[in-house]
Amino acid sequence: MRFLADMGVAQRIVKWLRNEGHDAVHLREERLHRLPNGAIFEKAYAESRVILTFDLDFGEIVAISGGKPVSVILFRLHNTRTPHVIERLKKVLKDSGDDLEKGAIVVVEESRHRTRRLPIGTKGAD
């Protein structure tokens, strides 16, 4: 799977994803740390990448995107330490990997995650 990590995501998570065989990049690595959220969304769309973020704005961006199938993993965690985030991400990839490949928003909380397939608001998207 291909990932694009937003600035709030630790670079160690990107390294872990690569070690697991994924194609993952961090905005900082590409010197795009000041890229606006809309441009991050467009980059993910152009490169077929799943956005990893703690930024709630991406849920809204996806909802109004006109059906562009950009998947987002949105972390809503109190414990943002890298080992905890990786443990939650492992569970998401195991349970929701197929949905992410097709287009989905996955909201990750401390003890659960919710997956909504895209486009939001169409039959079969929940």
PDB file of C-alpha atoms in Angstrom:
ATOM      1  CA  MET A   1       0.000   0.000   0.000  1.00  0.00           C
ATOM      2  CA  ARG A   2       1.131   3.579  -0.626  1.00  0.00           C
ATOM      3  CA  PHE A   3       1.050   6.158   2.181  1.00  0.00           C
ATOM      4  CA  LEU A   4       1.584   9.902   2.598  1.00  0.00           C
ATOM      5  CA  ALA A   5       2.256  10.975   6.180  1.00  0.00           C
ATOM      6  CA  ASP A   6       1.165  14.436   7.269  1.00  0.00           C
ATOM      7  CA  MET A   7       3.415  16.575   9.475  1.00  0.00           C
ATOM      8  CA  GLY A   8       1.879  15.432  12.761  1.00  0.00           C
ATOM      9  CA  VAL A   9       2.811  11.811  12.067  1.00  0.00           C
ATOM     10  CA  ALA A  10       6.181  10.657  13.394  1.00  0.00           C
ATOM     11  CA  GLN A  11       8.764   9.778  10.769  1.00  0.00           C
ATOM     12  CA  ARG A  12       9.390   6.532  12.681  1.00  0.00           C
ATOM     13  CA  ILE A  13       5.916   5.417  11.613  1.00  0.00           C
ATOM     14  CA  VAL A  14       6.893   5.923   7.971  1.00  0.00           C
ATOM     15  CA  LYS A  15      10.056   3.911   8.598  1.00  0.00           C
ATOM     16  CA  TRP A  16       7.987   1.114  10.168  1.00  0.00           C
ATOM     17  CA  LEU A  17       5.623   1.073   7.170  1.00  0.00           C
ATOM     18  CA  ARG A  18       8.587   0.761   4.810  1.00  0.00           C
ATOM     19  CA  ASN A  19       9.992  -2.099   6.874  1.00  0.00           C
ATOM     20  CA  GLU A  20       6.600  -3.805   6.478  1.00  0.00           C
ATOM     21  CA  GLY A  21       6.919  -3.521   2.686  1.00  0.00           C
ATOM     22  CA  HIS A  22       4.768  -0.454   2.061  1.00  0.00           C
ATOM     23  CA  ASP A  23       5.633   2.560  -0.089  1.00  0.00           C
ATOM     24  CA  ALA A  24       5.492   5.392   2.452  1.00  0.00           C
ATOM     25  CA  VAL A  25       6.669   8.997   2.288  1.00  0.00           C
ATOM     26  CA  HIS A  26       6.573  11.838   4.794  1.00  0.00           C
ATOM     27  CA  LEU A  27       5.886  15.447   3.796  1.00  0.00           C
ATOM     28  CA  ARG A  28       9.033  16.504   5.643  1.00  0.00           C
ATOM     29  CA  GLU A  29      11.205  14.189   3.509  1.00  0.00           C
ATOM     30  CA  GLU A  30       9.931  15.855   0.370  1.00  0.00           C
ATOM     31  CA  ARG A  31      10.363  19.332   1.857  1.00  0.00           C
ATOM     32  CA  LEU A  32       6.623  19.895   1.677  1.00  0.00           C
ATOM     33  CA  HIS A  33       6.079  20.651   5.358  1.00  0.00           C
ATOM     34  CA  ARG A  34       4.221  23.893   4.544  1.00  0.00           C
ATOM     35  CA  LEU A  35       1.924  22.372   1.928  1.00  0.00           C
ATOM     36  CA  PRO A  36      -1.739  23.313   2.542  1.00  0.00           C
ATOM     37  CA  ASN A  37      -4.166  20.491   3.298  1.00  0.00           C
ATOM     38  CA  GLY A  38      -5.934  20.799  -0.056  1.00  0.00           C
ATOM     39  CA  ALA A  39      -2.627  20.387  -1.880  1.00  0.00           C
ATOM     40  CA  ILE A  40      -1.750  17.393   0.333  1.00  0.00           C
ATOM     41  CA  PHE A  41      -5.067  15.830  -0.677  1.00  0.00           C
ATOM     42  CA  GLU A  42      -4.347  16.449  -4.377  1.00  0.00           C
ATOM     43  CA  LYS A  43      -0.840  14.964  -4.025  1.00  0.00           C
ATOM     44  CA  ALA A  44      -2.276  11.845  -2.380  1.00  0.00           C
ATOM     45  CA  TYR A  45      -4.857  11.577  -5.170  1.00  0.00           C
ATOM     46  CA  ALA A  46      -2.259  11.995  -7.937  1.00  0.00           C
ATOM     47  CA  GLU A  47       0.038   9.390  -6.350  1.00  0.00           C
ATOM     48  CA  SER A  48      -2.697   6.978  -5.160  1.00  0.00           C
ATOM     49  CA  ARG A  49      -1.605   7.297  -1.530  1.00  0.00           C
ATOM     50  CA  VAL A  50      -3.462   6.867   1.754  1.00  0.00           C
ATOM     51  CA  ILE A  51      -3.110   9.971   3.936  1.00  0.00           C
ATOM     52  CA  LEU A  52      -1.982   9.381   7.530  1.00  0.00           C
ATOM     53  CA  THR A  53      -2.922  12.324   9.727  1.00  0.00           C
ATOM     54  CA  PHE A  54      -4.007  13.661  13.097  1.00  0.00           C
ATOM     55  CA  ASP A  55      -5.641  16.664  11.346  1.00  0.00           C
ATOM     56  CA  LEU A  56      -9.451  16.586  11.509  1.00  0.00           C
ATOM     57  CA  ASP A  57      -9.690  18.838   8.435  1.00  0.00           C
ATOM     58  CA  PHE A  58      -9.011  15.876   6.154  1.00  0.00           C
ATOM     59  CA  GLY A  59     -12.339  14.251   6.983  1.00  0.00           C
ATOM     60  CA  GLU A  60     -14.115  17.346   5.703  1.00  0.00           C
ATOM     61  CA  ILE A  61     -11.847  17.644   2.650  1.00  0.00           C
ATOM     62  CA  VAL A  62     -12.659  14.063   1.652  1.00  0.00           C
ATOM     63  CA  ALA A  63     -16.380  14.627   2.224  1.00  0.00           C
ATOM     64  CA  ILE A  64     -16.455  17.588  -0.197  1.00  0.00           C
ATOM     65  CA  SER A  65     -13.892  16.249  -2.682  1.00  0.00           C
ATOM     66  CA  GLY A  66     -16.382  15.356  -5.369  1.00  0.00           C
ATOM     67  CA  GLY A  67     -15.828  11.639  -5.039  1.00  0.00           C
ATOM     68  CA  LYS A  68     -12.064  11.503  -5.509  1.00  0.00           C
ATOM     69  CA  PRO A  69     -11.121   8.161  -3.920  1.00  0.00           C
ATOM     70  CA  VAL A  70      -8.412   9.303  -1.507  1.00  0.00           C
ATOM     71  CA  SER A  71      -8.289   7.184   1.619  1.00  0.00           C
ATOM     72  CA  VAL A  72      -7.481   8.769   4.958  1.00  0.00           C
ATOM     73  CA  ILE A  73      -6.414   7.224   8.245  1.00  0.00           C
ATOM     74  CA  LEU A  74      -7.340   9.828  10.839  1.00  0.00           C
ATOM     75  CA  PHE A  75      -5.803   9.295  14.268  1.00  0.00           C
ATOM     76  CA  ARG A  76      -7.835  10.603  17.221  1.00  0.00           C
ATOM     77  CA  LEU A  77      -5.586   9.326  19.972  1.00  0.00           C
ATOM     78  CA  HIS A  78      -4.699  10.697  23.393  1.00  0.00           C
ATOM     79  CA  ASN A  79      -1.613   8.492  23.479  1.00  0.00           C
ATOM     80  CA  THR A  80       0.333   9.648  20.429  1.00  0.00           C
ATOM     81  CA  ARG A  81       3.558   7.831  21.255  1.00  0.00           C
ATOM     82  CA  THR A  82       4.917   6.060  18.214  1.00  0.00           C
ATOM     83  CA  PRO A  83       4.663   2.472  19.553  1.00  0.00           C
ATOM     84  CA  HIS A  84       0.970   2.998  20.386  1.00  0.00           C
ATOM     85  CA  VAL A  85       0.219   4.574  17.004  1.00  0.00           C
ATOM     86  CA  ILE A  86       1.943   1.654  15.263  1.00  0.00           C
ATOM     87  CA  GLU A  87      -0.077  -0.882  17.264  1.00  0.00           C
ATOM     88  CA  ARG A  88      -3.310   0.858  16.297  1.00  0.00           C
ATOM     89  CA  LEU A  89      -2.150   1.125  12.666  1.00  0.00           C
ATOM     90  CA  LYS A  90      -1.383  -2.625  12.548  1.00  0.00           C
ATOM     91  CA  LYS A  91      -4.973  -3.348  13.571  1.00  0.00           C
ATOM     92  CA  VAL A  92      -6.373  -0.907  11.007  1.00  0.00           C
ATOM     93  CA  LEU A  93      -4.333  -2.395   8.174  1.00  0.00           C
ATOM     94  CA  LYS A  94      -5.387  -5.916   9.151  1.00  0.00           C
ATOM     95  CA  ASP A  95      -9.092  -5.080   9.468  1.00  0.00           C
ATOM     96  CA  SER A  96      -9.580  -2.318   6.880  1.00  0.00           C
ATOM     97  CA  GLY A  97      -6.814  -2.783   4.310  1.00  0.00           C
ATOM     98  CA  ASP A  98      -9.219  -3.784   1.531  1.00  0.00           C
ATOM     99  CA  ASP A  99     -11.443  -0.765   2.197  1.00  0.00           C
ATOM    100  CA  LEU A 100      -8.422   1.556   2.160  1.00  0.00           C
ATOM    101  CA  GLU A 101      -7.404   0.180  -1.248  1.00  0.00           C
ATOM    102  CA  LYS A 102     -10.859   1.069  -2.621  1.00  0.00           C
ATOM    103  CA  GLY A 103     -11.312   4.395  -0.828  1.00  0.00           C
ATOM    104  CA  ALA A 104     -12.226   4.896   2.818  1.00  0.00           C
ATOM    105  CA  ILE A 105     -11.872   7.081   5.864  1.00  0.00           C
ATOM    106  CA  VAL A 106     -10.728   5.211   8.951  1.00  0.00           C
ATOM    107  CA  VAL A 107     -11.013   7.051  12.258  1.00  0.00           C
ATOM    108  CA  VAL A 108      -8.632   5.501  14.781  1.00  0.00           C
ATOM    109  CA  GLU A 109      -9.360   5.864  18.486  1.00  0.00           C
ATOM    110  CA  GLU A 110      -7.708   4.375  21.558  1.00  0.00           C
ATOM    111  CA  SER A 111      -9.520   1.052  21.566  1.00  0.00           C
ATOM    112  CA  ARG A 112     -11.425   0.939  18.273  1.00  0.00           C
ATOM    113  CA  HIS A 113     -11.571   2.250  14.751  1.00  0.00           C
ATOM    114  CA  ARG A 114     -14.442   3.079  12.411  1.00  0.00           C
ATOM    115  CA  THR A 115     -14.291   2.644   8.653  1.00  0.00           C
ATOM    116  CA  ARG A 116     -16.456   4.539   6.161  1.00  0.00           C
ATOM    117  CA  ARG A 117     -16.091   3.644   2.528  1.00  0.00           C
ATOM    118  CA  LEU A 118     -16.068   6.363  -0.097  1.00  0.00           C
ATOM    119  CA  PRO A 119     -17.836   8.183  -1.503  1.00  0.00           C
ATOM    120  CA  ILE A 120     -19.614   9.176   1.690  1.00  0.00           C
ATOM    121  CA  GLY A 121     -23.370   9.393   1.416  1.00  0.00           C
ATOM    122  CA  THR A 122     -23.845   6.749  -1.269  1.00  0.00           C
ATOM    123  CA  LYS A 123     -25.543   3.404  -0.801  1.00  0.00           C
ATOM    124  CA  GLY A 124     -23.105   0.818   0.561  1.00  0.00           C
ATOM    125  CA  ALA A 125     -20.554   3.406   1.685  1.00  0.00           C
ATOM    126  CA  ASP A 126     -21.014   2.763   5.404  1.00  0.00           C
TER     127      ASP A 126
END
